[in-house]
XYZ file of C-alpha atoms in Angstrom:
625
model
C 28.182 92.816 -20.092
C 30.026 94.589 -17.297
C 29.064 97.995 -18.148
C 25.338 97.377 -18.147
C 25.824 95.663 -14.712
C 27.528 97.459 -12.905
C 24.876 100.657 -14.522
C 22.296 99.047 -13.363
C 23.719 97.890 -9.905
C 23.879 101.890 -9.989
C 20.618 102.727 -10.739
C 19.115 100.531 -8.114
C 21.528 102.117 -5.060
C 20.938 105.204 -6.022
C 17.171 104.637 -6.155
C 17.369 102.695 -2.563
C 19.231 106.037 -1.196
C 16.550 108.614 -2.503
C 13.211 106.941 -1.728
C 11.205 107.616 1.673
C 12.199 105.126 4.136
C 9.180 105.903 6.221
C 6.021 103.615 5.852
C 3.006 105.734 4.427
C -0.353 106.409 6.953
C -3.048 103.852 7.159
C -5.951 105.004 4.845
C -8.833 102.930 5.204
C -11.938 104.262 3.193
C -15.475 101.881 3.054
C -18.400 102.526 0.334
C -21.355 101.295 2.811
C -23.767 98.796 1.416
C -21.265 98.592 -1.474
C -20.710 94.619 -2.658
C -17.860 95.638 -4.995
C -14.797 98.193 -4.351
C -15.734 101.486 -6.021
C -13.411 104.071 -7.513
C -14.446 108.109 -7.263
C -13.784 110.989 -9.413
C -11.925 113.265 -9.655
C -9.167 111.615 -7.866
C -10.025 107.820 -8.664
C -9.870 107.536 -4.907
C -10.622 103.832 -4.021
C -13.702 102.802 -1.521
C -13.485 99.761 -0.120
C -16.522 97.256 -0.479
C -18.297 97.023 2.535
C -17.323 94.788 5.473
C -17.143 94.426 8.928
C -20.427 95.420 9.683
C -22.443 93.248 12.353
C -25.941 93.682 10.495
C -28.190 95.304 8.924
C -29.067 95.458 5.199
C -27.550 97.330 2.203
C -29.691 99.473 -0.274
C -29.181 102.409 -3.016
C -28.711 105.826 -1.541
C -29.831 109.409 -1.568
C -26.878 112.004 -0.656
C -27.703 114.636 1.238
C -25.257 117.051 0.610
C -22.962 117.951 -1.410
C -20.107 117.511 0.537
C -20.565 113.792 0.949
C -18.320 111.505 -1.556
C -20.226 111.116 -4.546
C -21.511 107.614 -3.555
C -24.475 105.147 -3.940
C -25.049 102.810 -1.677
C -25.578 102.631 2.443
C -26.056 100.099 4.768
C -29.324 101.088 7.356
C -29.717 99.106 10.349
C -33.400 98.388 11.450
C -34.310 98.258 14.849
C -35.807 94.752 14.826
C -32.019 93.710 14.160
C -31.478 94.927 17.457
C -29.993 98.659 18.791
C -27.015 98.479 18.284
C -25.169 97.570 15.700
C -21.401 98.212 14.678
C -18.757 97.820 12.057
C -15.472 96.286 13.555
C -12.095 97.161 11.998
C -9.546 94.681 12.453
C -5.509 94.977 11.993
C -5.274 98.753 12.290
C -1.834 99.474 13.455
C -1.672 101.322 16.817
C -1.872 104.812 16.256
C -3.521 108.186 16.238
C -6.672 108.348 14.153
C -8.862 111.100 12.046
C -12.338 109.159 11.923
C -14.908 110.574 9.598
C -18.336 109.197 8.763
C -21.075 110.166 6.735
C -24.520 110.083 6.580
C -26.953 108.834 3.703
C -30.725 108.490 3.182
C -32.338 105.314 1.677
C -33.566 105.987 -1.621
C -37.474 104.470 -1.051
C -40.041 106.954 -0.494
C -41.666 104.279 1.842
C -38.405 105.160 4.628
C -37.908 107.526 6.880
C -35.759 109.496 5.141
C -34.112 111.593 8.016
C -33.120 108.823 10.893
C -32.077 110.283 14.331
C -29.848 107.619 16.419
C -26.812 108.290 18.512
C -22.861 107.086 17.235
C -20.281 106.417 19.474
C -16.915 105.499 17.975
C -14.070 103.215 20.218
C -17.382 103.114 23.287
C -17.837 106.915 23.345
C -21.238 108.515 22.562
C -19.483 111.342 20.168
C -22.649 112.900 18.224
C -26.480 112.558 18.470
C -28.164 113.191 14.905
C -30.164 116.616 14.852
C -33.704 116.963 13.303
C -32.889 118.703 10.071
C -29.771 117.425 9.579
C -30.498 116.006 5.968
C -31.392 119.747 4.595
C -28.314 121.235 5.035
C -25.367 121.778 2.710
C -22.753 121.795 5.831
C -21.355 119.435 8.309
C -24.343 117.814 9.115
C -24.077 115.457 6.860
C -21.389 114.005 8.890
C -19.465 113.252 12.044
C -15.640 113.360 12.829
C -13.530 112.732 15.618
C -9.561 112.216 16.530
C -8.894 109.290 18.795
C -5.943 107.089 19.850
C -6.389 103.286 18.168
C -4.330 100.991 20.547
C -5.927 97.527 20.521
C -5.386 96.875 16.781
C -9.037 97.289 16.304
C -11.665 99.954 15.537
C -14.889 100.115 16.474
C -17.673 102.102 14.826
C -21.334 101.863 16.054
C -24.551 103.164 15.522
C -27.528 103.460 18.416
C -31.207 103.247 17.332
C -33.097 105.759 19.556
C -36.381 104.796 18.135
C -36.592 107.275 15.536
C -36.100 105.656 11.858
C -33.058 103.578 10.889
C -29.811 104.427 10.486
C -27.840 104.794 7.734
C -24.303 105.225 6.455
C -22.832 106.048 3.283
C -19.415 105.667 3.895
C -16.173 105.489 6.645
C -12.903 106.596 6.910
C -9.833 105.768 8.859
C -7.336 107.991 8.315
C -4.128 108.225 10.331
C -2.442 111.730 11.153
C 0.873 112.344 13.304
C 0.987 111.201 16.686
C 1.347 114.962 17.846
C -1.676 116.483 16.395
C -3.517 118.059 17.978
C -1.703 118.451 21.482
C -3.505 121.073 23.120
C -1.717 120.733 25.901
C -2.448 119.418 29.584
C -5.206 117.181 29.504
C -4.430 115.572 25.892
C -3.727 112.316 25.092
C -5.372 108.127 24.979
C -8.258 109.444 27.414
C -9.485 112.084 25.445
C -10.994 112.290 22.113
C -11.239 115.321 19.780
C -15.104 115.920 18.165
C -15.080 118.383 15.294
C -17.505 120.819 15.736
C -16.863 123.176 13.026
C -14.210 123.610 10.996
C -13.859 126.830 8.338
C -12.170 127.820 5.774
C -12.093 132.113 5.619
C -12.423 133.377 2.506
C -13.595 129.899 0.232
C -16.505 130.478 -1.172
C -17.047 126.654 -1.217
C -15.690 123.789 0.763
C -13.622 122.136 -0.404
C -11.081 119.065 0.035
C -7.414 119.514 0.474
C -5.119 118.438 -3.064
C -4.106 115.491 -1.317
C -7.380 113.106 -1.725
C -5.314 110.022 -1.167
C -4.348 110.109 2.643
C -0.635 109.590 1.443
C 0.377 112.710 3.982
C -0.697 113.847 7.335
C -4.013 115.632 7.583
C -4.643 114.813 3.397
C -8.793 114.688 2.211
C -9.387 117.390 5.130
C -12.511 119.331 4.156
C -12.848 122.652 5.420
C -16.143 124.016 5.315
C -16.606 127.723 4.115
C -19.528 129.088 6.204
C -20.868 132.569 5.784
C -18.687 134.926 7.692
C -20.362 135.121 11.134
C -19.799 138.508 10.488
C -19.605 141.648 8.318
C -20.991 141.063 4.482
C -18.239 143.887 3.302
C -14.919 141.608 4.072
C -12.681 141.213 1.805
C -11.764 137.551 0.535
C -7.556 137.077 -0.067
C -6.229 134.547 -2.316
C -3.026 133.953 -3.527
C -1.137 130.704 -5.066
C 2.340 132.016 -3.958
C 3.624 128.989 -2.318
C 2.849 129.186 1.856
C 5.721 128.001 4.223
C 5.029 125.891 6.664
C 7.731 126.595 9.358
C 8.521 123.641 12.070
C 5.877 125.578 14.551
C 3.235 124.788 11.688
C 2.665 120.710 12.475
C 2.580 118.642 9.133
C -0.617 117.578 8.547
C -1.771 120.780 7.973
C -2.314 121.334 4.199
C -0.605 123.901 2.098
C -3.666 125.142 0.436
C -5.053 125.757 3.503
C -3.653 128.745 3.941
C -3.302 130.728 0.592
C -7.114 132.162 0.845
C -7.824 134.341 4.220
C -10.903 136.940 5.486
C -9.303 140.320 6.079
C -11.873 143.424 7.723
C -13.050 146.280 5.879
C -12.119 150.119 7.047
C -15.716 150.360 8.260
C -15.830 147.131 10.468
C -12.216 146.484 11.693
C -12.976 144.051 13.825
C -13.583 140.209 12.321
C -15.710 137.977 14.733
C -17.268 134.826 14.390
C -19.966 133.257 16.359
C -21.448 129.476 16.407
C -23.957 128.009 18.504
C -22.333 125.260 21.134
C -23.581 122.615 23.827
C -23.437 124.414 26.751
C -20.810 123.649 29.667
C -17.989 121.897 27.347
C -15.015 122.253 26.630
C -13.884 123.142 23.606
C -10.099 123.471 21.695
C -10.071 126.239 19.106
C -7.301 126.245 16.121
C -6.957 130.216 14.634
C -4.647 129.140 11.096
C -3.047 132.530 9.753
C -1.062 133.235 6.578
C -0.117 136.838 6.024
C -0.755 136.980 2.411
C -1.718 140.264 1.973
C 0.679 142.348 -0.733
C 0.328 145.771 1.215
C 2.150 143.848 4.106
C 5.856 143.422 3.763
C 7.631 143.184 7.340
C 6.798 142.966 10.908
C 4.702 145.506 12.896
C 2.567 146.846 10.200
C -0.278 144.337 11.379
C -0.930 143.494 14.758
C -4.118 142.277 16.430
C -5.409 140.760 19.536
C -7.605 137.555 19.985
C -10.578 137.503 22.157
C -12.835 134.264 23.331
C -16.167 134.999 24.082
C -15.332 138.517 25.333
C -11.950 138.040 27.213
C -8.088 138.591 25.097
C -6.857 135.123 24.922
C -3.829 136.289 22.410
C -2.481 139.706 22.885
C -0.604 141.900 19.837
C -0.286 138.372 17.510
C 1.904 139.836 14.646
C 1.998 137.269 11.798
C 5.082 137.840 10.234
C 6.779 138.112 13.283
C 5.827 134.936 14.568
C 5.975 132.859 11.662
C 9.219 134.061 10.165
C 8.380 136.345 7.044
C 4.854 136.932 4.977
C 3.395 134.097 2.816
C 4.063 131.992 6.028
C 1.569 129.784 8.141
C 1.037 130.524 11.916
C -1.224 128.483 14.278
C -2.427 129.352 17.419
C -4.339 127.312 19.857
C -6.340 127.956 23.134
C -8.894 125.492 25.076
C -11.488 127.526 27.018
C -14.471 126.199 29.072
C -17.803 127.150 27.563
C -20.704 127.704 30.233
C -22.852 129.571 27.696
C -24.659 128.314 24.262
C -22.577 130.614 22.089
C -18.920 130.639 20.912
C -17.510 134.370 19.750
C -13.812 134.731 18.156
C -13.106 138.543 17.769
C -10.013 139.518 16.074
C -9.215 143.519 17.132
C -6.443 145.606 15.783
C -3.857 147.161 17.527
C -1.505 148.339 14.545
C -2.576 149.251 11.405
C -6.402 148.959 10.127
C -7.216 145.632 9.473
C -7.131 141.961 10.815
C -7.019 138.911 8.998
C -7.454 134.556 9.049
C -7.320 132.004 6.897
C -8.922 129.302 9.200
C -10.664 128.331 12.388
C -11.351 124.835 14.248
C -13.534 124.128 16.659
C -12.858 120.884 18.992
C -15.021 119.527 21.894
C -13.319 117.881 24.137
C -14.471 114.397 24.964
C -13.510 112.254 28.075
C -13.060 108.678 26.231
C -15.302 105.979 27.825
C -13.018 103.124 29.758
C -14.028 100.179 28.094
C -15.367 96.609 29.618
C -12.775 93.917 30.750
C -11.586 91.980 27.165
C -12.207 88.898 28.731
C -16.079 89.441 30.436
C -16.543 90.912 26.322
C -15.752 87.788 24.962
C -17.694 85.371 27.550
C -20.441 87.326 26.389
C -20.325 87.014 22.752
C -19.925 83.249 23.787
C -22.879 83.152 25.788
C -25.069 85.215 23.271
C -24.427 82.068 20.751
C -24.412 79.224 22.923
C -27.780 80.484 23.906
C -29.261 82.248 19.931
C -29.713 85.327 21.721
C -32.165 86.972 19.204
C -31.120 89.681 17.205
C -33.618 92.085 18.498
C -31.132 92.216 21.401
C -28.026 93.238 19.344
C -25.626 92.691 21.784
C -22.794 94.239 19.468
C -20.514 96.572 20.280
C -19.174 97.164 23.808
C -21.846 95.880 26.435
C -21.163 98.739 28.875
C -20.690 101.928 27.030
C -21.494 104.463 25.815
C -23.608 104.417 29.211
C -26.242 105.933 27.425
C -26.529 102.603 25.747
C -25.809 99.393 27.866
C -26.754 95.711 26.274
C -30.286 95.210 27.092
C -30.178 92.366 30.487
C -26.816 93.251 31.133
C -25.625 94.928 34.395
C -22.316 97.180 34.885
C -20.094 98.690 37.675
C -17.093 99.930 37.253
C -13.606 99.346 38.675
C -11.769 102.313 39.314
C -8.604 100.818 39.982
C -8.184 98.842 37.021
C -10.338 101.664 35.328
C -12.549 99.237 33.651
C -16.088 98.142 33.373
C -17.391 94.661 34.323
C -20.619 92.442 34.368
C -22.637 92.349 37.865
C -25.736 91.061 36.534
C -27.639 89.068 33.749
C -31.382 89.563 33.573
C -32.508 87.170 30.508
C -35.639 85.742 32.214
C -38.851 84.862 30.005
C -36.837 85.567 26.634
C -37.874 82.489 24.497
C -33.911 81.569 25.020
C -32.636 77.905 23.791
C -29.545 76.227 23.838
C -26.963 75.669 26.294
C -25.075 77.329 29.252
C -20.926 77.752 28.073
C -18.548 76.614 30.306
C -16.844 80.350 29.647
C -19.918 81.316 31.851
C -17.223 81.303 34.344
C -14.982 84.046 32.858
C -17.916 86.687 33.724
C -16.033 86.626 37.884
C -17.729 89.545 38.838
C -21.138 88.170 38.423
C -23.485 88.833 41.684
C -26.577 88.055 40.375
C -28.117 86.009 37.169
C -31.718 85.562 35.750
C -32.200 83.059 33.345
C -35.521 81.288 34.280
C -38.571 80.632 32.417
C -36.637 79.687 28.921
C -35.720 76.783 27.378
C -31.829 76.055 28.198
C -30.936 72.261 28.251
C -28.322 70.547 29.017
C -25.812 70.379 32.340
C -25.329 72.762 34.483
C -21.831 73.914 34.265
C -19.366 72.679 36.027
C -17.805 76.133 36.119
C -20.520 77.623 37.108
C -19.257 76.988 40.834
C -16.417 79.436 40.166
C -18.308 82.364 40.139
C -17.762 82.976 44.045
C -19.657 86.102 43.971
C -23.044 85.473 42.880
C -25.594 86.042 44.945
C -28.811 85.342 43.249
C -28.990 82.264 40.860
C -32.360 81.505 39.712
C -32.452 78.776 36.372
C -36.066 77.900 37.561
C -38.271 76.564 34.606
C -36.083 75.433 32.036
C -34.614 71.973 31.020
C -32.047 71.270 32.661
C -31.328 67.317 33.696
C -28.024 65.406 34.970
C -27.140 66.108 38.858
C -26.363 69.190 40.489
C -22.446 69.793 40.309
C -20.683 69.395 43.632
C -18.749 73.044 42.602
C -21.974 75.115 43.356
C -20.897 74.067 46.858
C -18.433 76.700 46.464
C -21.149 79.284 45.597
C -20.302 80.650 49.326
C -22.216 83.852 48.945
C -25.239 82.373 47.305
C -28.563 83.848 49.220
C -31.212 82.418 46.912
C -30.658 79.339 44.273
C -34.186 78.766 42.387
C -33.294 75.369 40.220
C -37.144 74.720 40.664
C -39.123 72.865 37.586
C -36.131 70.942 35.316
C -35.745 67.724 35.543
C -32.257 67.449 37.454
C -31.801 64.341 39.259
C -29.573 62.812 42.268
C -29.017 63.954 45.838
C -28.670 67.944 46.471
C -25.023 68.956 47.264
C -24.223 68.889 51.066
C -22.388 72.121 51.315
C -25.581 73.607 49.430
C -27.618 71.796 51.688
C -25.549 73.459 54.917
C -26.372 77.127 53.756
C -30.126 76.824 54.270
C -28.567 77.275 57.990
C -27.621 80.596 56.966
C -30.898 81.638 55.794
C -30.448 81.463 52.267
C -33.703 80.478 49.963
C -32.905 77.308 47.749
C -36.196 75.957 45.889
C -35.710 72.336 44.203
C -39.194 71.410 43.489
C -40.147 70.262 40.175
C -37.246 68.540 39.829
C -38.612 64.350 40.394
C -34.908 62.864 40.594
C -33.458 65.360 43.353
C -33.293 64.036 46.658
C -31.398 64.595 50.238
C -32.775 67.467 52.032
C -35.951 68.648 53.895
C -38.310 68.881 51.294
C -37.348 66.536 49.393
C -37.606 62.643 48.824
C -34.976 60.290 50.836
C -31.961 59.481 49.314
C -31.047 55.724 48.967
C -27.347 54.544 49.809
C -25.982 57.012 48.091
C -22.801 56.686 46.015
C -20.069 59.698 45.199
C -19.127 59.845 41.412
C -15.966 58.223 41.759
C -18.041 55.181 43.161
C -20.375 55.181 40.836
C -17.625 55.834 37.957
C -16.006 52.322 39.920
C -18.956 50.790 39.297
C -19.786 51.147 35.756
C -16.289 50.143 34.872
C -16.332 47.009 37.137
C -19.882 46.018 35.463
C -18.267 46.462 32.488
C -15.583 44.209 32.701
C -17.705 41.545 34.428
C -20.099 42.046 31.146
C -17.014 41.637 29.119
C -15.324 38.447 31.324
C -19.250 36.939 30.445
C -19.130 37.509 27.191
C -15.594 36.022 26.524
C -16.533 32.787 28.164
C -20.005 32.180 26.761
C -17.923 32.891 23.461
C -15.249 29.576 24.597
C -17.824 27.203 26.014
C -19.866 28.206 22.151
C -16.937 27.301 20.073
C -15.528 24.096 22.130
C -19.487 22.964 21.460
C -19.542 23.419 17.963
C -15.629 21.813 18.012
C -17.750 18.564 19.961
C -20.462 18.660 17.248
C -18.474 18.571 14.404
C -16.268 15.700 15.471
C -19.008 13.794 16.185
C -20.550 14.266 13.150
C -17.211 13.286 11.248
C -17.297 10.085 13.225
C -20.724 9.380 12.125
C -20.660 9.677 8.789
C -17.061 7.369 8.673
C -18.079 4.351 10.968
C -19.179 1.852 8.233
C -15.522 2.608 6.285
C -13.722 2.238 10.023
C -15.669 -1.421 10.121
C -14.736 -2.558 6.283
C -11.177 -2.260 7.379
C -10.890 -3.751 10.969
C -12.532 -6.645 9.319
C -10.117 -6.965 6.435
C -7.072 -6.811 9.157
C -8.754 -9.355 11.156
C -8.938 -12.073 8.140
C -5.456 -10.898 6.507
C -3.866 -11.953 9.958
C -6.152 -15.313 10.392
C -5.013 -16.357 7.358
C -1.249 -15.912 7.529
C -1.227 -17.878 11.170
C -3.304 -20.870 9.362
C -0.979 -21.013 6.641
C 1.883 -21.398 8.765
C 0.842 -23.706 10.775
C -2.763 -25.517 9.819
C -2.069 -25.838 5.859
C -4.583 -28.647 5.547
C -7.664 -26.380 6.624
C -10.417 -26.205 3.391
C -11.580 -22.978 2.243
C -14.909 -23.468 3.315
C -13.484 -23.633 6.932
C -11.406 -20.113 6.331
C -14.642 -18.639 5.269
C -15.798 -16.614 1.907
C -13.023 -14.116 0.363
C -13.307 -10.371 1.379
C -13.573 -8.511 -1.351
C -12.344 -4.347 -0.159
């Protein structure tokens, strides 16, 4: 028994020692619309079923490329459910993030089957859908972008500009180092990277990396192979020697990547690229090289300059030089400013005839949105149910960015100290509302100005409401509000118009609200046939503070109670009277048969001591008991 032991006491510390201590990247991948998790050849790679999603509908699918995952189902989003609408990631450990979603059609010839709307990812507007982006066999078909997670959440939404619904096939999360990317000054949590083309020299189709699984940095990157921007007589390289990836090459750049390359002809020497651009970005560009070409064996036999758009932005780059021997990977990286429409890469020789690349990215660089105060977010959310917002108004999502697509009645500034957004203003008049008014009303602090009238809100005015020591305008004319008008709303010290006009509050009118009309402000408290105690309105009786009144009801109630409690005694010592009469009643001719028998027992012992000649007539007949 000892041998096996201790063997297998062995086997397990030897295992411990060898495997990966390091926890594996998040991988997150959703099948949109999908009610079941779904499985994809050739990989098997698992798709989530879909979740997290704050509408919409799911229905079968139409791909639209070939590059999308080879799946059925999307989720569209009609406008009547409101604009915006989001999915919401939850527990995504903090971390830096490859996001990548793609597009689908609905499969119903009664759709429109190429939707335009806007999606922003974390509150950032990061692509606007292109007419024309369902015929192409390219990127199109999707959107990708490289942004810091830090809040344990990700958000993912989609903005209805009016033309068809959208619709998504599918999402990724996928996490990559927390270095990549690092273009230098400029880079980090405030920025996020949009891909704006990405190619792979020399494929002749794209294709995804060998790693399909997200088990390694950078794994299920696509890189798509788009005609050569340039000369149709290049030559295409491949090779399956193994590539090194030295420790200037960063990790999540695949192997494969770099074992096919573009290399010029003797006729055209020069390679150059050129892609159309949004005009006045900027933009960080990623030239991959591998010198995998057999006729080059050592340094100096190719060397080449790198220009941008007409100026040298890498002067006599010499592969092997740089990356430490041939079959080796080299990455270079520049961030240039783009004023024009057009982005050209020209790679020039300086020694020997030919230049050569494997790869080329194409970043722009996106200033990430500051996002609204957590805690305004939330009062909002709270509000929109207290109150069955209706879903036409979405609400979802962040309620101040992208800018390009605020919550409909909402109103933002922003805080540049705290560098965050916050609610100034609510504008939700005439909007068939119902409900109630929170008490978190009071978390929105920066309010200055809120429209609620002509709805149907019931209930109390909040206490809290009195908090809110900014607003300015408060107008909750024309609903249905009843009970008195908090004493807090006193504190509403910057308050220039109060409309409470046409509920049916009740009680006398605040004094310190009362005291402002000397400051000019506009209160209206008409319609209302229980309010009382300023000009305008009706004479207030003697009028009692709540305390008093609270006083009051509890010293009624124990007078009620002290009632009670004796009309209960002076019942039962009644019905005690009652019933001992009754007794009394009903045993009075018993009580009689024996006094009398006393009587006559007693008569006759006295006459027999003392009279014993009396007759019996004289003592009277016998009593029979």
């Amino acid at each position: 028994m000892r041998g096996p032991l201790s063997l297998l006491i062995f086997l397990i510390v030897f295992v411990a020692a060898f495997t990966p201590s390091h926890q594996a990247p998040y991988a997150l991948r959703i099948s949109c619309g999908a009610r079941n998790d779904v499985h994809t050849p050739p990989t098997n790679t698992l798709w989530y079923r879909d979740f997290g999603y704050s509408g919409g509908y799911f229905t079968n699918a139409t791909r639209p490329s070939f590059i999308t995952p080879p799946l059925q189902t999307v989720r569209y989003f009609p406008l009547s459910e409101g604009p915006e609408n989001c999915y919401h990631i939850e527990r995504v450990p903090h971390g830096h993030y490859s996001i990548r979603i793609f597009f689908g059609l609905v499969k119903d010839p009664t759709f429109d089957n190429e939707p335009l709307f806007d999606v922003s990812i974390e509150g950032t507007l990061v692509y606007s859908m292109q007419s024309g982006w369902s015929n192409h066999d390219d990127e199109q078909a999707f959107v990708e972008s490289i942004v810091f997670l830090e809040d344990g959440t990700a958000s993912i939404c989609f903005h209805s500009t009016g033309h068809g619904d959208p619709a998504v096939l599918s999402i990724e999360i996928l996490q990559v180092g927390n270095n990549a990317y690092n273009f230098g000054p400029g880079w980090g949590r405030g920025t996020i990277l949009r891909t704006h083309k990405r190619l792979s020299c020399g494929a002749k189709n794209p294709k995804f990396d060998v790693d399909y699984s997200g088990d390694h940095w950078g794994g299920d990157r696509f890189w798509n192979s788009v005609p050569t921007f340039g000369q149709s007589a290049d030559r295409v390289l491949t090779t399956k020697n193994t590539i090194k990836l030295s420790s200037k090459v960063p990790n999540y750049y695949p192997e494969a990547l770099y074992q096919t390359a573009l290399i010029s002809t003797d006729n055209q020497p020069d390679l150059a690229y050129t892609m159309d651009v949004d005009p006045n970005r900027n933009y960080s560009i990623w030239l991959h090289f591998a010198e995998i070409d057999s006729s080059v064996t050592g340094e100096g036999q190719r060397v080449f300059d790198v220009l941008i758009n007409g100026d040298t932005e890498f002067q006599e780059i010499d592969i092997v030089k740089m990356s430490g021997g041939v079959n080796s990977a080299l990455v270079l990286n520049k961030t240039i400013l783009v004023s024009g429409r057009s982005l050209t890469i020209t790679l020039n020789p300086v020694k020997g005839s030919h230049t050569i690349i494997s790869a080329i990215e194409v970043f722009e660089i996106v200033n990430a949105e500051a996002k609204t105060l957590i805690e305004e977010v939330r009062a909002l959310q709270k509000l929109k149910s207290a109150l069955g917002l209706p879903l036409r108004f979405g609400w979802n999502g962040d309620p101040c960015v992208p800018q390009q697509h605020p919550w409909s009645g909402v109103d933002c500034q922003f805080d540049s100290t705290k560098l965050k957004w916050f609610i100034d203003g609510l504008g939700l008049d005439n909007q068939g509302l119902r409900g109630f008014l929170p008490e978190d009303i009071s978390k929105l602090s920066h309010l200055e100005h809120m429209n609620l009238s002509e709805n149907s809100i019931r209930g109390h005015i909040p206490l809290s409401l009195g908090k809110i020591t900014s607003l300015q305008v408060l107008d909750l004319s024309y609903n249905f509000f009843n009970g008195s008008i908090p004493e807090s709303l006193g504190g509403l010290t910057s308050v220039r118009i109060l409309n409470l006009n046409g509920n049916s509050l009740s009680g006398r009118v605040p004094a310190a609200l009362g005291a402002r009309l000397l400051h000019r402000a506009s209160f209206n408290f008409t319609d209302n046939d229980g309010l009382c105690g300023i000009p305008g309105l009706p004479t207030c009786g003697p009028h009692l503070s709540a305390s008093a009144k609270i006083g009051i009801a509890l010293g009624a109630c124990a007078g009620l109670l002290l009632i009670a409690t004796c009309l209960t005694c002076w019942w039962k010592r009644r019905q005690n009277i009652l019933r001992t009469q009754q007794i009394a009643a009903r045993g009075a001719p018993y009580a009689k048969a024996r006094t009398h028998y006393s009587r006559d027992v007693q008569l006759t012992r006295h006459n027999n001591g003392h009279e014993n000649a009396r007759t019996a007539a004289e003592n009277g007949p016998i009593l029979l008991s």
